[in-house]
Tab-separated table of C-alpha atoms in Angstrom:
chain	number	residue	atom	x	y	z
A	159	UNK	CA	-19.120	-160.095	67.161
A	160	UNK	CA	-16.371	-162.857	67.920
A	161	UNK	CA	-18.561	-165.589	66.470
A	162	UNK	CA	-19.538	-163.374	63.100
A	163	UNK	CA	-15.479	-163.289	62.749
A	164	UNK	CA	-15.020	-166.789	63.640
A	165	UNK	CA	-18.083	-167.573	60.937
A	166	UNK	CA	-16.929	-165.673	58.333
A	167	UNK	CA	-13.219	-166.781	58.716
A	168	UNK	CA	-14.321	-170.345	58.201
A	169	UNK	CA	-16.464	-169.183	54.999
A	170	UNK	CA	-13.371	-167.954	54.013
A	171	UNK	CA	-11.096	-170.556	55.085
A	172	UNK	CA	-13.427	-173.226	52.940
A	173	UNK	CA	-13.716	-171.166	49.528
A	174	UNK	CA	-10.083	-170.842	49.565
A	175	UNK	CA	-9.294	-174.831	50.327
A	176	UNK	CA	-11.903	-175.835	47.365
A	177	UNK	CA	-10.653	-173.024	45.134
A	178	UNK	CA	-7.034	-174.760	45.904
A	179	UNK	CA	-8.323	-178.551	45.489
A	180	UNK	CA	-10.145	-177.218	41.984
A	181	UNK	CA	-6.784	-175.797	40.646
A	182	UNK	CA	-4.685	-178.723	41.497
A	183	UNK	CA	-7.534	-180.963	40.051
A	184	UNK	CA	-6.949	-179.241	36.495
A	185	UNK	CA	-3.729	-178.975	36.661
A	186	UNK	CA	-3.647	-182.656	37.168
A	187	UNK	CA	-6.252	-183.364	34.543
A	188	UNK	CA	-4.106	-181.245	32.021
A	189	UNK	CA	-1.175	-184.056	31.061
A	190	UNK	CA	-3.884	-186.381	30.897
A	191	UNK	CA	-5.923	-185.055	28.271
A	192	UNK	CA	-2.377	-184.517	26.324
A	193	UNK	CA	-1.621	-188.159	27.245
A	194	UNK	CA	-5.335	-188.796	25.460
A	195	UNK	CA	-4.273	-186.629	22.978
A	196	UNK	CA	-1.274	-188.409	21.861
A	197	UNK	CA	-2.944	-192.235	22.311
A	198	UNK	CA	-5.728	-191.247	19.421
A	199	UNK	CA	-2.901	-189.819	17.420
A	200	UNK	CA	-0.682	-192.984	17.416
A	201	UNK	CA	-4.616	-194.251	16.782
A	202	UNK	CA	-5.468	-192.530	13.836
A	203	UNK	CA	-1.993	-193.298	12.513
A	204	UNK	CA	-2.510	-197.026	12.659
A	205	UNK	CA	-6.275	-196.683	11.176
A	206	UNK	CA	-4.389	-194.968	8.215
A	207	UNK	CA	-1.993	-197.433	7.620
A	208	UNK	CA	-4.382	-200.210	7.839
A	209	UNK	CA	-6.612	-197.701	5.329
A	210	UNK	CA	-3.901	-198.069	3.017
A	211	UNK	CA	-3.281	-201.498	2.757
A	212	UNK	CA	-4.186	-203.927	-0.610
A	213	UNK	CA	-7.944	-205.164	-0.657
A	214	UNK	CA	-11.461	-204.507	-0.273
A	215	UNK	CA	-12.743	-201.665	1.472
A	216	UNK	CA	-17.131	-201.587	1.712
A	217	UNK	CA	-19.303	-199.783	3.908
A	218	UNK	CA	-22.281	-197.685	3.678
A	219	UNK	CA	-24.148	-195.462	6.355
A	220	UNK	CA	-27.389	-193.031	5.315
A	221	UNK	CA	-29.655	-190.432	6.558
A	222	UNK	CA	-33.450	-191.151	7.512
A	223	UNK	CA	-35.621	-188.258	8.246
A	224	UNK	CA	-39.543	-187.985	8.894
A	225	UNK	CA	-41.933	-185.125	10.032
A	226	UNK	CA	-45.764	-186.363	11.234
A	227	UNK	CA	-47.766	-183.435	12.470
A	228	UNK	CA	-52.352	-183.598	12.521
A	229	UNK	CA	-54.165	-180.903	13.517
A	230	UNK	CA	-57.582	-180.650	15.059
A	231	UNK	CA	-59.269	-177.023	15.271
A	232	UNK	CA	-56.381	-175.365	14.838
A	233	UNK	CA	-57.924	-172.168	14.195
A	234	UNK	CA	-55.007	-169.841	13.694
A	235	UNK	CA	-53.840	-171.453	10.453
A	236	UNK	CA	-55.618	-171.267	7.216
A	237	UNK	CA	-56.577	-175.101	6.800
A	238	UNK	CA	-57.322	-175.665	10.812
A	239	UNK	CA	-58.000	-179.569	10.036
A	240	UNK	CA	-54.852	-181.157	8.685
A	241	UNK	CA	-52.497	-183.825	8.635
A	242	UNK	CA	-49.169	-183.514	6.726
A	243	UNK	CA	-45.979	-185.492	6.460
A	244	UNK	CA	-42.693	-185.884	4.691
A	245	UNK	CA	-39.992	-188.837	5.161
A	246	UNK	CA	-36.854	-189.019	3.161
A	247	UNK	CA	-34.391	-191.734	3.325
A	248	UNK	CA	-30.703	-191.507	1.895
A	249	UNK	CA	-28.168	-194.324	1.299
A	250	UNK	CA	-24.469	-194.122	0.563
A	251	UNK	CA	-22.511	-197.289	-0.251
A	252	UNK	CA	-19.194	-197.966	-1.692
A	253	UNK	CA	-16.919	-200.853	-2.443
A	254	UNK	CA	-13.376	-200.139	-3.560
A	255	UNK	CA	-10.543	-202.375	-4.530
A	256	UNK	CA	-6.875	-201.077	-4.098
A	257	UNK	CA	-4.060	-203.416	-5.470
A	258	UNK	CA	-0.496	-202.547	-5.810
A	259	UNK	CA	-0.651	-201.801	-9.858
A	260	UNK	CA	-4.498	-200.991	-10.194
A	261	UNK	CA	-7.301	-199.953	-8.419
A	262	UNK	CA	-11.392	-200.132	-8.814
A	263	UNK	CA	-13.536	-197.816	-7.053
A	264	UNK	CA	-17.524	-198.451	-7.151
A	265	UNK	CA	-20.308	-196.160	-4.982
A	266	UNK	CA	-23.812	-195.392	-5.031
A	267	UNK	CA	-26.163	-192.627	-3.874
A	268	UNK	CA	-29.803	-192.854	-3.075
A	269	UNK	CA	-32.010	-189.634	-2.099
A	270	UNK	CA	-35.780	-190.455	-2.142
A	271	UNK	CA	-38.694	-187.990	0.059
A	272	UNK	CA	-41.963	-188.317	0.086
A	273	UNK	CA	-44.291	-185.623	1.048
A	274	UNK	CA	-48.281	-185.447	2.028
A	275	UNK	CA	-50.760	-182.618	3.110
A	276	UNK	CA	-53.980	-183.662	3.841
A	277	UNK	CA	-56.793	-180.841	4.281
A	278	UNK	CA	-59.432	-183.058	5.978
A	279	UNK	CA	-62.146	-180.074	5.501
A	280	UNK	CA	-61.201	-180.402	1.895
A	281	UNK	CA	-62.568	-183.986	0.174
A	282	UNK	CA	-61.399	-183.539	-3.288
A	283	UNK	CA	-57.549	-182.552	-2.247
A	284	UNK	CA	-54.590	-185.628	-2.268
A	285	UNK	CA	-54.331	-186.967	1.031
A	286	UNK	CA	-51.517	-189.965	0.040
A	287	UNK	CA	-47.932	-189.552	-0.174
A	288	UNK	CA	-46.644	-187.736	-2.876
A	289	UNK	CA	-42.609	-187.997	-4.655
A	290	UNK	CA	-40.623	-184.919	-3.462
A	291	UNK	CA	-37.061	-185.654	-4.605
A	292	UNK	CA	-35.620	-188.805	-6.202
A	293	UNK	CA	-32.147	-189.524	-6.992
A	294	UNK	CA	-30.462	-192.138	-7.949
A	295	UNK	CA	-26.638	-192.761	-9.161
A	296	UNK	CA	-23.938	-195.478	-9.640
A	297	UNK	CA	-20.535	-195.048	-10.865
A	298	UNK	CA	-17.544	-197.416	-11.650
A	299	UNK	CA	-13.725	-195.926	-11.751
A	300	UNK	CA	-10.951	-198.265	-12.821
A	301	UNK	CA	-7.539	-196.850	-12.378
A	302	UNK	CA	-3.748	-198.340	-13.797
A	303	UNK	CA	-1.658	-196.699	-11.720
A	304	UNK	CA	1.377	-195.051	-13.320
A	305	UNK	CA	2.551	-193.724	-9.491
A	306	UNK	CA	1.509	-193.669	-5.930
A	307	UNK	CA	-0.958	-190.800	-7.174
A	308	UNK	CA	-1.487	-190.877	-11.010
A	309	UNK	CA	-3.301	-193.158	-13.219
A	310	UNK	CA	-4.872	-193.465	-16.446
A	311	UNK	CA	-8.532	-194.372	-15.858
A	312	UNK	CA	-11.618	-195.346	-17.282
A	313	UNK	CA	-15.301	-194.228	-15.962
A	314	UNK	CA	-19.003	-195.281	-16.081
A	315	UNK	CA	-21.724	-193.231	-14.423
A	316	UNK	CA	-25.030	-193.527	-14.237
A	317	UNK	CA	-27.973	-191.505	-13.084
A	318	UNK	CA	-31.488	-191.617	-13.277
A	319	UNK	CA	-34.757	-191.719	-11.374
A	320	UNK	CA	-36.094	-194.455	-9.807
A	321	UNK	CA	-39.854	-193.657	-8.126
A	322	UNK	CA	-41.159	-192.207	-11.473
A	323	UNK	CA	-39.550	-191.798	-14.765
A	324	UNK	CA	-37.138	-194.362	-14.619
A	325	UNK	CA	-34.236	-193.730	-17.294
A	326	UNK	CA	-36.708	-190.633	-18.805
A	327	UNK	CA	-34.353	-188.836	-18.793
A	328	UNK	CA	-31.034	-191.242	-17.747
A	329	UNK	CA	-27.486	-190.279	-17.984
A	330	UNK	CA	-24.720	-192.743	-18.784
A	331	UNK	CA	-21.156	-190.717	-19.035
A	332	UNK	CA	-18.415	-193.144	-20.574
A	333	UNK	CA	-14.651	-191.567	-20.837
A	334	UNK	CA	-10.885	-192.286	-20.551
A	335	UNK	CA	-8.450	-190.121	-18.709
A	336	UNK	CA	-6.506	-189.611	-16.023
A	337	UNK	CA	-6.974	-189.982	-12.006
A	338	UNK	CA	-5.124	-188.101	-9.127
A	339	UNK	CA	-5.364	-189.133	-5.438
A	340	UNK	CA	-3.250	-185.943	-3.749
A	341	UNK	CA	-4.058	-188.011	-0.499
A	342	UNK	CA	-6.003	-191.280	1.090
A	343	UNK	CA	-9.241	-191.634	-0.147
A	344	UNK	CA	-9.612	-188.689	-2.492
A	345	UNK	CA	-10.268	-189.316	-5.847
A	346	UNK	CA	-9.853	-186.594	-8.599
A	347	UNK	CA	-11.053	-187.471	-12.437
A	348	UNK	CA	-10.333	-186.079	-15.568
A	349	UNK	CA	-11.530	-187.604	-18.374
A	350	UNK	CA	-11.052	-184.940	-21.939
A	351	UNK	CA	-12.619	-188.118	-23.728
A	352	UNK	CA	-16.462	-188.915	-22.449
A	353	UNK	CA	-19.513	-189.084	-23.952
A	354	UNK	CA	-22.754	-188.236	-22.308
A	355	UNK	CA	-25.350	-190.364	-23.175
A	356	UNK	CA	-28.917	-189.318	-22.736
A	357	UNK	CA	-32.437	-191.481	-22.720
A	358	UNK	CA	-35.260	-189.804	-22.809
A	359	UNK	CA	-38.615	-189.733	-24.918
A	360	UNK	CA	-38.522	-186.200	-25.453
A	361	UNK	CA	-35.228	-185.646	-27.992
A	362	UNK	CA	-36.037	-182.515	-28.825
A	363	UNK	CA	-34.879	-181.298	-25.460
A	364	UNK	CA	-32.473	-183.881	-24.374
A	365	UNK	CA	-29.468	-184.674	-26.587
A	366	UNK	CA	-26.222	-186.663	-25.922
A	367	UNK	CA	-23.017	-184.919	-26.952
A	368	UNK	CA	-18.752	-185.321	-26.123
A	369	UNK	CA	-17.111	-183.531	-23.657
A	370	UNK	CA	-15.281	-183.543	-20.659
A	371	UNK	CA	-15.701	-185.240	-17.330
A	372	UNK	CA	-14.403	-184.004	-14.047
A	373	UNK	CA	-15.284	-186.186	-11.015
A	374	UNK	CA	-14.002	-184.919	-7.210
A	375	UNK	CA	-14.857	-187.560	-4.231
A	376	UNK	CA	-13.823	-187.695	-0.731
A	377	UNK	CA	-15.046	-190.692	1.125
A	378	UNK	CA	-13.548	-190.634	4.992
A	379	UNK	CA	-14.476	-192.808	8.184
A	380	UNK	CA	-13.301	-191.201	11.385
A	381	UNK	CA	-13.998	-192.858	14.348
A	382	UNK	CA	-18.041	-192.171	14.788
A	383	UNK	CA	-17.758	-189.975	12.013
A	384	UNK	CA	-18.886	-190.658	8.206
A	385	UNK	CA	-18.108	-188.009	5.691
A	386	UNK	CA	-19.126	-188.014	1.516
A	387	UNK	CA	-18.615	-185.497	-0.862
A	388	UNK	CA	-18.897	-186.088	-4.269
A	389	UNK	CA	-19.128	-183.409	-7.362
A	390	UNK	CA	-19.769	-185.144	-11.061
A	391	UNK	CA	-19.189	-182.011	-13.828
A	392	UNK	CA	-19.770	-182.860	-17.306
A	393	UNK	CA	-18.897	-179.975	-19.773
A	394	UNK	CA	-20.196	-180.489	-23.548
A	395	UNK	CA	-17.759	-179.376	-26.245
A	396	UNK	CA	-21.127	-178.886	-28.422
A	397	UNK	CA	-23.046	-176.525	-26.174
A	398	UNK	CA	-22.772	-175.075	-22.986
A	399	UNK	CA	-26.852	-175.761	-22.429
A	400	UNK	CA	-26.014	-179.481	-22.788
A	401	UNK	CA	-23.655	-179.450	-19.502
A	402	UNK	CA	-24.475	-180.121	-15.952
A	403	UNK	CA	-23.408	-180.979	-12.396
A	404	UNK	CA	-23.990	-182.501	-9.384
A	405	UNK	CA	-22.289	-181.866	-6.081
A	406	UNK	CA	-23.370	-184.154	-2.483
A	407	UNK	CA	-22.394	-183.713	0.553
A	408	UNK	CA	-23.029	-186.476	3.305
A	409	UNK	CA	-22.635	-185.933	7.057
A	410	UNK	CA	-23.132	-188.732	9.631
A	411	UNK	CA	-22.041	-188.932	13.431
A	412	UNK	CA	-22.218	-192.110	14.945
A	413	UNK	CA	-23.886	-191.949	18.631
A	414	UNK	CA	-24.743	-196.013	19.903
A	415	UNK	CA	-24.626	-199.221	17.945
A	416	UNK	CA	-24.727	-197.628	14.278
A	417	UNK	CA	-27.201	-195.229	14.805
A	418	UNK	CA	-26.572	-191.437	15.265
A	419	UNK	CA	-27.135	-187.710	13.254
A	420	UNK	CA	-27.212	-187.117	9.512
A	421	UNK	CA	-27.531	-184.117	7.336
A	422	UNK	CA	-26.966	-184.656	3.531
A	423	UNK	CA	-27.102	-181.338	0.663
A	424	UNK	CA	-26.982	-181.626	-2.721
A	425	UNK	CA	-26.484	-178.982	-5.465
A	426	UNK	CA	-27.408	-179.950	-8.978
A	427	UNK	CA	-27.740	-177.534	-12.594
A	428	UNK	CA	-29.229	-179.283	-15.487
A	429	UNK	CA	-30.588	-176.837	-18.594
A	430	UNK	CA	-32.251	-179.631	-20.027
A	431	UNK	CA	-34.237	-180.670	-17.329
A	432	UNK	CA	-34.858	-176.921	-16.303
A	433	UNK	CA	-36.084	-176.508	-19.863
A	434	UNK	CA	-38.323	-179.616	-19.597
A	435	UNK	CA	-39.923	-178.529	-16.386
A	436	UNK	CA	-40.715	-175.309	-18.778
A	437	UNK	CA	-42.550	-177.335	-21.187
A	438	UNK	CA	-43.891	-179.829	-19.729
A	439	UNK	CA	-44.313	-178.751	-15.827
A	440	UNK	CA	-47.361	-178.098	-14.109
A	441	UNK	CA	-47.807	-174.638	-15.707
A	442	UNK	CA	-46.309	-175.039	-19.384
A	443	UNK	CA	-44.554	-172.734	-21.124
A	444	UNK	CA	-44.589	-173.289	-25.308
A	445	UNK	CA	-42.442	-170.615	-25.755
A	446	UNK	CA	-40.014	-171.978	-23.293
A	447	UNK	CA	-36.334	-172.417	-24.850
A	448	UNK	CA	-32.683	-172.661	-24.091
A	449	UNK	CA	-32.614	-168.779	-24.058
A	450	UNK	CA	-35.439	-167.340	-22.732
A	451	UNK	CA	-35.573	-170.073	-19.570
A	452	UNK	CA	-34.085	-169.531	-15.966
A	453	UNK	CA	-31.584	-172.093	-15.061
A	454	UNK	CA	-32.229	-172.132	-11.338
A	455	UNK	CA	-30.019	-173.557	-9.357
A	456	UNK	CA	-31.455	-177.362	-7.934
A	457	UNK	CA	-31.144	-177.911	-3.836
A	458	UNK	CA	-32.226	-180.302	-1.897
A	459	UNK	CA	-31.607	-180.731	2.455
A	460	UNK	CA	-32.111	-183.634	4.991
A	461	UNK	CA	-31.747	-183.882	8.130
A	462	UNK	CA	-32.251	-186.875	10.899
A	463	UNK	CA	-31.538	-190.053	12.065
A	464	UNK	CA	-27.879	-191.149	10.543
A	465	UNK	CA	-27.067	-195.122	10.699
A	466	UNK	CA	-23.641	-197.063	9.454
A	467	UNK	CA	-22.775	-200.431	8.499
């Protein structure tokens, strides 16, 4: 009986010591992690001011994603003998020039996926890599600053497709406005005055027409973190069917030596091009017009391997 007492006394005795050391342990840790706290504040104030200074400012970082799967007798799917595939690879680069009167802003985006399904049982199907989504833009923003955070501006932006089609159809917006940057490295454009040129062998569906641009980019580095998002809005004063926009959104997170996560969305509406999918798809519609079509919204998603330089 004595040494069941004397046991469980020292049981005791030993959960209460650690229980003690393990309090006094986080108490000790807490002023530290404030202490942390404050150095990457005084940090990130620093990386801000040296943000802000006159000069050059270029990087770029990107998603790469890929999915290889082959089956062998894989009975419980339809097509039991298969290989299938898809890879997509996304770049976005800038290069921006910030001067005390002016300043000249220049990026790119480039989404291209490829995609492949392979029924080996089948001999007459496409077993090669096929064009899923292709995307390709450029723009160029100069700014004379009238304040700290107004300017009157001038844009060029391009867009097009480069695996197939290239510049059928193409977008070139040219306009004059004005540009507000509310804070570092936002960029908001509104140009009353644009034109949106369109190329395209078909110009009974496409047509170029004024209107208005608005243009809304946030470019941010944050440590291991890289963060896009871009929305380009043209609005026709001729027709609403002639308008369209395009919204990104880039996500990378830095892990070793450049190379981490990345997830990029984009969000695009285009009546012409929904209307020459309609005619001209792999199912045509004749009777397809402006009216009668559904203007679905565009989406595309990746997801994989993010890198930086």
């Amino acid at each position: 009986m004595k040494n069941n007492f004397l046991v469980t006394f020292l049981l005791l005795a030993c959960a209460f010591g650690f229980a003690q050391t393990e309090d006094e342990l986080k108490a000790e840790m807490g002023p530290k992690k404030d202490s942390i706290a404050a150095i990457q504040a005084r940090v990130d104030a620093i990386q801000a001011q040296i943000d802000a200074l006159p000069g050059w400012k270029k990087g770029a970082f990107g998603t790469i994603g890929a999915n290889l799967t082959n089956f062998n007798n894989w009975y419980a799917q339809g097509s039991p003998n298969n290989s299938s595939g898809n890879i997509g690879v996304t770049v976005n680069g800038f290069a921006n020039l910030n001067q005390e009167k002016f300043f000249w802003r220049n990026g790119m985006n480039v989404n291209l996926a490829w995609v492949k399904f392979d029924d080996k049982d089948d001999p007459n199907d496409n077993d090669s890599f096929r064009q899923a989504s292709d995307v390709f833009t450029i723009s160029s923003l100069y700014g004379q600053k009238l304040s700290e955070k107004f300017a009157i501006s001038g844009l060029g932006e391009y867009r097009t497709t480069i695996l197939s089609n290239f510049n059928d159809p193409g977008y070139l917006d040219l306009g004059v406005g004005a540009t507000w940057t509310p804070i570092t490295d936002m960029v908001i454009v509104i140009h009353p005055l644009n034109y949106n040129f369109v190329f395209s062998s078909d110009d009974t569906i496409f047509e170029s027409s004024l209107g208005a641009k608005i243009v809304a980019d946030y470019t941010r580095q944050i440590g291991k973190v890289n963060f896009k998002t871009n929305l380009s809005m043209f609005q026709s004063y001729k027709s609403g069917d002639l308008s369209n926009y395009t919204w990104i959104n880039s996500f990378g997170y830095t892990l070793w030596n450049g190379i981490g996560l990345g997830f990029e969305f984009g969000l695009r509406n285009n009546k012409q091009e929904a209307l020459n999918y309609a005619l001209n798809g792999p199912t045509p519609n004749p009777a397809a017009t402006f009216e009668n079509i559904e203007n679905d919204l565009q989406t595309y998603v990746l997801f994989g391997l993010n890198y930086a330089f």
